[in-house]
CSV table of C-alpha atoms and ligand atoms in Angstrom, one decimal:
chain,number,residue,atom,x,y,z
A,1,MET,CA,107.4,84.1,121.1
A,2,ILE,CA,104.9,85.7,118.7
A,3,LEU,CA,106.8,89.0,118.4
A,4,ASP,CA,109.8,87.0,117.0
A,5,ALA,CA,107.8,86.2,113.9
A,6,PHE,CA,107.7,89.9,113.1
A,7,SER,CA,111.5,90.3,113.3
A,8,LEU,CA,113.3,91.2,110.1
A,9,ALA,CA,116.8,90.5,111.6
A,10,GLY,CA,119.2,89.2,109.0
A,11,LYS,CA,116.9,90.2,106.1
A,12,VAL,CA,117.7,92.5,103.2
A,13,ALA,CA,115.0,94.7,101.8
A,14,VAL,CA,114.8,96.7,98.6
A,15,VAL,CA,112.5,99.7,98.9
A,16,THR,CA,111.7,101.9,96.0
A,17,GLY,CA,111.0,105.6,96.5
A,18,SER,CA,113.2,105.7,99.6
A,19,ASN,CA,113.9,109.4,99.8
A,20,THR,CA,110.5,110.6,101.1
A,21,GLY,CA,107.0,109.9,102.3
A,22,LEU,CA,105.7,106.4,102.8
A,23,GLY,CA,108.9,104.8,101.3
A,24,GLN,CA,111.1,106.6,103.9
A,25,GLY,CA,108.8,105.5,106.7
A,26,ILE,CA,108.9,101.8,105.5
A,27,CYS,CA,112.8,102.0,105.3
A,28,ARG,CA,112.9,103.3,108.9
A,29,ALA,CA,110.5,100.6,110.2
A,30,PHE,CA,112.3,97.8,108.4
A,31,ALA,CA,115.7,98.9,109.9
A,32,GLU,CA,114.1,99.1,113.3
A,33,ALA,CA,112.8,95.6,112.8
A,34,GLY,CA,116.4,94.4,112.1
A,35,ALA,CA,116.7,94.5,108.3
A,36,LYS,CA,119.4,96.0,106.1
A,37,VAL,CA,117.7,98.3,103.5
A,38,VAL,CA,118.6,99.1,99.9
A,39,GLY,CA,116.7,102.3,99.0
A,40,VAL,CA,116.1,103.0,95.4
A,41,SER,CA,115.5,106.7,94.4
A,42,ARG,CA,116.0,109.0,91.5
A,43,ARG,CA,117.3,111.7,93.9
A,44,PRO,CA,119.7,110.9,96.8
A,45,SER,CA,118.0,109.5,99.8
A,46,THR,CA,120.2,111.7,102.1
A,47,GLU,CA,117.7,112.1,104.9
A,48,THR,CA,116.8,108.3,105.0
A,49,ALA,CA,120.6,107.5,105.0
A,50,GLN,CA,121.0,109.8,108.0
A,51,LEU,CA,118.0,108.2,109.8
A,52,LEU,CA,119.3,104.6,109.2
A,53,GLY,CA,123.1,104.9,109.2
A,54,ASP,CA,125.6,103.6,106.6
A,55,ASP,CA,125.7,100.1,108.2
A,56,ASN,CA,122.0,99.6,107.6
A,57,PHE,CA,121.3,101.6,104.5
A,58,TYR,CA,122.6,101.7,100.9
A,59,ASN,CA,121.2,104.0,98.2
A,60,VAL,CA,120.9,102.9,94.6
A,61,LEU,CA,120.1,105.9,92.3
A,62,ALA,CA,117.7,104.9,89.5
A,63,ASP,CA,114.9,106.5,87.5
A,64,LEU,CA,112.2,103.9,87.6
A,65,SER,CA,110.4,105.3,84.6
A,66,SER,CA,112.5,102.9,82.5
A,67,CYS,CA,113.0,99.1,83.0
A,68,GLU,CA,116.6,99.5,81.8
A,69,VAL,CA,117.7,100.3,85.4
A,70,ILE,CA,116.4,97.0,86.9
A,71,PRO,CA,119.6,95.0,86.5
A,72,ALA,CA,121.6,97.8,88.2
A,73,VAL,CA,119.1,97.8,91.1
A,74,VAL,CA,119.4,94.1,91.7
A,75,GLU,CA,123.2,94.1,91.2
A,76,GLY,CA,123.6,97.1,93.6
A,77,ALA,CA,121.7,95.3,96.3
A,78,LEU,CA,123.6,92.1,95.9
A,79,LYS,CA,127.0,93.8,95.8
A,80,ARG,CA,126.3,95.7,99.1
A,81,PHE,CA,124.4,93.1,101.2
A,82,GLY,CA,124.8,89.8,99.3
A,83,ARG,CA,121.1,88.8,99.0
A,84,ILE,CA,117.5,90.1,98.8
A,85,ASP,CA,114.6,88.9,100.9
A,86,ILE,CA,112.1,91.6,100.6
A,87,LEU,CA,111.0,94.0,97.8
A,88,VAL,CA,108.6,96.9,98.4
A,89,ASN,CA,107.4,98.5,95.1
A,90,ASN,CA,106.5,101.9,96.6
A,91,ALA,CA,107.7,104.5,94.1
A,92,GLY,CA,104.7,106.0,92.3
A,93,VAL,CA,103.5,109.1,90.5
A,94,ILE,CA,100.1,110.7,90.0
A,95,LYS,CA,99.1,113.1,87.2
A,96,ARG,CA,95.9,115.1,87.6
A,97,GLN,CA,94.0,116.3,84.5
A,98,ASP,CA,90.4,116.1,83.2
A,99,SER,CA,90.0,112.8,81.4
A,100,ILE,CA,88.6,114.6,78.4
A,101,GLU,CA,92.0,116.4,77.9
A,102,PHE,CA,94.2,113.7,79.4
A,103,SER,CA,97.5,113.5,77.5
A,104,GLU,CA,99.4,110.5,76.3
A,105,GLU,CA,102.4,111.7,78.2
A,106,ASN,CA,100.4,111.8,81.5
A,107,TRP,CA,99.2,108.3,80.6
A,108,ASP,CA,102.6,106.7,79.8
A,109,SER,CA,104.7,108.4,82.5
A,110,VAL,CA,102.3,107.1,85.2
A,111,MET,CA,101.8,103.6,83.8
A,112,ASN,CA,105.6,103.1,83.4
A,113,VAL,CA,106.6,103.9,87.0
A,114,ASN,CA,103.4,102.6,88.8
A,115,LEU,CA,102.9,99.4,86.8
A,116,LYS,CA,105.5,98.4,84.1
A,117,THR,CA,108.5,98.8,86.3
A,118,VAL,CA,106.7,97.2,89.3
A,119,PHE,CA,106.0,94.1,87.2
A,120,PHE,CA,109.5,93.7,85.8
A,121,LEU,CA,111.4,94.6,89.0
A,122,SER,CA,109.2,92.0,90.8
A,123,GLN,CA,110.1,89.5,88.1
A,124,ALA,CA,113.9,90.2,88.4
A,125,VAL,CA,113.7,90.0,92.2
A,126,ALA,CA,111.6,86.8,92.2
A,127,LYS,CA,114.3,85.2,90.0
A,128,GLN,CA,116.8,86.1,92.7
A,129,PHE,CA,114.6,84.7,95.4
A,130,ILE,CA,114.3,81.4,93.4
A,131,SER,CA,118.0,81.1,92.8
A,132,GLN,CA,118.8,81.9,96.5
A,133,GLY,CA,116.2,79.5,97.7
A,134,GLY,CA,114.1,80.1,100.9
A,135,GLY,CA,111.4,82.3,99.3
A,136,GLY,CA,110.8,86.0,99.7
A,137,LYS,CA,108.3,88.8,100.2
A,138,ILE,CA,107.0,91.3,97.7
A,139,ILE,CA,104.8,94.2,98.8
A,140,ASN,CA,103.2,96.4,96.3
A,141,ILE,CA,101.9,99.8,97.3
A,142,ALA,CA,98.4,100.0,95.8
A,143,SER,CA,95.8,102.7,96.6
A,144,MET,CA,92.1,103.4,97.3
A,145,LEU,CA,92.0,103.8,93.5
A,146,SER,CA,92.7,100.0,93.2
A,147,TYR,CA,89.0,99.8,94.2
A,148,GLN,CA,87.5,103.1,93.2
A,149,GLY,CA,87.4,105.4,90.2
A,150,GLY,CA,88.8,108.6,91.5
A,151,ILE,CA,88.4,112.0,89.7
A,152,ARG,CA,90.9,113.5,87.1
A,153,VAL,CA,93.4,110.6,87.6
A,154,PRO,CA,92.7,108.0,84.9
A,155,SER,CA,96.2,106.7,84.5
A,156,TYR,CA,96.8,106.5,88.3
A,157,THR,CA,93.5,104.6,88.7
A,158,ALA,CA,94.4,102.3,85.8
A,159,SER,CA,97.8,101.6,87.2
A,160,LYS,CA,96.7,101.1,90.8
A,161,SER,CA,93.8,98.8,89.9
A,162,ALA,CA,96.3,96.8,87.8
A,163,VAL,CA,98.8,96.6,90.7
A,164,ARG,CA,96.1,94.9,92.8
A,165,GLY,CA,95.4,92.6,89.9
A,166,ILE,CA,99.0,91.5,89.3
A,167,THR,CA,99.5,91.2,93.0
A,168,MET,CA,97.1,88.3,92.8
A,169,THR,CA,98.5,86.9,89.5
A,170,LEU,CA,102.1,86.8,90.8
A,171,SER,CA,100.9,85.3,94.1
A,172,ASN,CA,99.1,82.5,92.2
A,173,GLU,CA,102.3,81.7,90.3
A,174,TRP,CA,105.0,82.3,92.9
A,175,ALA,CA,103.4,81.0,96.2
A,176,LYS,CA,104.9,77.6,95.3
A,177,TYR,CA,108.4,79.0,95.6
A,178,GLY,CA,107.6,80.4,99.1
A,179,ILE,CA,107.2,83.9,97.7
A,180,ASN,CA,104.5,85.9,99.3
A,181,VAL,CA,103.2,88.7,97.0
A,182,ASN,CA,100.8,91.1,98.8
A,183,ALA,CA,99.9,94.8,98.6
A,184,ILE,CA,99.0,97.6,100.9
A,185,ALA,CA,96.3,100.1,99.9
A,186,PRO,CA,97.0,103.4,101.8
A,187,GLY,CA,94.1,105.7,102.3
A,188,TYR,CA,94.6,109.4,102.1
A,189,MET,CA,98.0,110.1,103.6
A,190,ALA,CA,99.8,113.4,104.2
A,191,THR,CA,102.7,113.2,101.7
A,192,ASN,CA,103.9,114.9,98.5
A,193,ASN,CA,101.5,112.7,96.6
A,194,THR,CA,98.5,114.5,98.1
A,195,GLN,CA,99.9,118.0,98.5
A,196,GLN,CA,97.8,119.4,95.7
A,197,LEU,CA,94.6,117.8,97.2
A,198,ARG,CA,95.4,119.1,100.7
A,199,GLN,CA,95.9,122.6,99.3
A,200,ASP,CA,92.5,122.6,97.7
A,201,GLU,CA,90.4,123.6,100.8
A,202,GLU,CA,87.1,122.3,99.4
A,203,ARG,CA,88.4,118.9,98.2
A,204,SER,CA,90.5,118.5,101.4
A,205,ALA,CA,87.4,119.1,103.6
A,206,ASP,CA,85.3,116.7,101.5
A,207,ILE,CA,88.0,114.0,101.9
A,208,LEU,CA,88.4,114.6,105.6
A,209,ALA,CA,84.7,114.4,106.3
A,210,ARG,CA,84.6,110.9,104.7
A,211,ILE,CA,87.4,109.4,106.7
A,212,PRO,CA,85.9,107.6,109.7
A,213,ALA,CA,89.2,108.0,111.7
A,214,GLY,CA,88.7,111.8,111.2
A,215,ARG,CA,92.3,112.5,110.1
A,216,TRP,CA,94.7,112.1,107.2
A,217,GLY,CA,97.1,109.2,107.6
A,218,THR,CA,100.8,109.5,108.1
A,219,PRO,CA,103.8,107.4,107.0
A,220,ALA,CA,103.9,105.9,110.5
A,221,ASP,CA,100.4,104.5,110.0
A,222,LEU,CA,101.7,102.2,107.3
A,223,GLU,CA,104.7,100.8,109.1
A,224,GLY,CA,103.0,98.0,111.1
A,225,ALA,CA,101.3,96.6,108.0
A,226,ALA,CA,104.6,96.8,106.0
A,227,VAL,CA,106.6,94.9,108.7
A,228,PHE,CA,103.8,92.3,109.0
A,229,LEU,CA,103.8,91.6,105.2
A,230,ALA,CA,107.6,91.5,105.1
A,231,SER,CA,107.9,89.1,108.0
A,232,ALA,CA,107.3,85.4,108.8
A,233,ALA,CA,104.2,86.5,110.6
A,234,SER,CA,102.5,86.7,107.2
A,235,ASP,CA,103.8,83.5,105.6
A,236,TYR,CA,100.3,82.2,104.9
A,237,VAL,CA,99.0,85.5,103.5
A,238,ASN,CA,99.0,85.5,99.7
A,239,GLY,CA,97.7,87.8,97.0
A,240,PHE,CA,95.9,90.1,99.4
A,241,THR,CA,95.6,93.9,99.3
A,242,LEU,CA,95.5,95.2,102.9
A,243,ALA,CA,93.8,98.6,103.2
A,244,VAL,CA,95.4,101.0,105.8
A,245,ASP,CA,92.8,103.8,105.3
A,246,GLY,CA,91.3,105.0,108.5
A,247,GLY,CA,88.1,103.2,107.5
A,248,TRP,CA,87.7,104.9,104.0
A,249,LEU,CA,86.7,101.7,102.1
A,250,GLY,CA,84.2,100.6,104.7
A,251,ARG,CA,82.0,103.7,104.1
B,301,LIG,P1,105.6,110.8,97.5
B,301,LIG,O1,106.1,111.5,98.7
B,301,LIG,O2,105.3,111.6,96.3
B,301,LIG,O3,106.6,109.6,97.1
B,301,LIG,C1,106.7,109.0,95.9
B,301,LIG,C2,108.0,108.4,95.7
B,301,LIG,O4,108.2,107.8,94.4
B,301,LIG,C3,109.1,109.4,95.8
B,301,LIG,O5,110.2,108.8,96.5
B,301,LIG,C4,109.4,109.7,94.4
B,301,LIG,O6,110.7,110.2,94.1
B,301,LIG,C5,109.3,108.2,93.8
B,301,LIG,N1,109.3,108.2,92.4
B,301,LIG,C6,108.4,108.8,91.6
B,301,LIG,N2,108.8,108.6,90.3
B,301,LIG,C7,109.9,108.0,90.3
B,301,LIG,C8,110.8,107.5,89.3
B,301,LIG,N3,110.6,107.8,88.0
B,301,LIG,N4,112.0,106.9,89.7
B,301,LIG,C9,112.3,106.7,91.0
B,301,LIG,N5,111.5,107.1,92.0
B,301,LIG,C10,110.3,107.7,91.6
B,301,LIG,O7,104.3,110.1,97.8
B,301,LIG,P2,103.9,108.9,98.8
B,301,LIG,O8,102.5,109.1,99.3
B,301,LIG,O9,105.0,108.6,99.8
B,301,LIG,O10,103.8,107.7,97.7
B,301,LIG,C11,104.4,106.4,97.9
B,301,LIG,C12,103.4,105.4,97.2
B,301,LIG,O11,102.2,105.4,97.9
B,301,LIG,C13,103.1,105.7,95.8
B,301,LIG,O12,103.1,104.5,95.0
B,301,LIG,C14,101.7,106.3,95.8
B,301,LIG,O13,101.0,106.2,94.6
B,301,LIG,C15,101.2,105.5,97.0
B,301,LIG,N6,100.0,106.0,97.6
B,301,LIG,C16,100.0,107.2,98.3
B,301,LIG,C17,98.9,107.7,98.9
B,301,LIG,C18,98.8,109.0,99.7
B,301,LIG,O14,97.7,109.4,100.1
B,301,LIG,N7,99.9,109.6,99.9
B,301,LIG,C19,97.7,106.9,98.8
B,301,LIG,C20,97.7,105.7,98.1
B,301,LIG,C21,98.8,105.3,97.5
B,301,LIG,P3,110.8,111.9,94.0
B,301,LIG,O15,110.8,112.3,95.4
B,301,LIG,O16,112.1,112.0,93.3
B,301,LIG,O17,109.7,112.3,93.2
């Protein structure tokens, strides 16, 4: 039965940025599809824990602006649920400033969370997949700015363009272990990430007018794509970035 291929029953997923927004939606969808979820967040994922329940959810507190926390993330997941089958690199930050004034701090803080930790956490989890045997799934959260330049967000664009790039690199190297590395590029979604944009009436109206679906996306819009890329249904999908954008890229 085709729907069985989408089941995550018996799987353990690590999802970063589990306390809010798209990460919380992915945690909820994975649990509904049958997975145990290890949420990684720098503030307690209290609401997500309430949604999923203690049997299905375990929270590892970690600030992902440094790679030093990576061993504790992997060990925490293994200690609670004994294995890892899926990693979603969802945590991300954005800093808005004119490029002519853009600070080194705004460059480094974004690149560290959005790219450096994504690479080294993927590496650590891939080592775990290889030692467990049986492959695994890595899903990186990319962006429309993996394809486009954006305005006043140079470090975000650099990081998300690179996320799409390393999704292909890692896929090329790890497909032979049965590890699928793919990405999802969300369009303009109503979360904290876009709060500033949505508060700017002019920018908000410009963006909305350009979305063929005629509305901002929501965390629920991403859930089907995330379950697909985490499940056996996508076993022959490698190195691809799937846009979930209400048609934005097609314009
Ligand atoms: P969000 O609500 O701001 O969520 C971002 C998540 O990342 C939060 O859980 C945040 O934790 C976490 N995070 C940030 N820095 C961290 C750090 N140093 N250590 C640990 N966690 C950290 O926005 P979102 O829209 O759900 O974003 C999720 C992902 O989607 C991001 O990678 C974002 O770039 C990407 N994305 C979003 C959109 C959109 O339109 N919303 C579009 C394209 C891509 P705190 O709550 O503690 O800050």
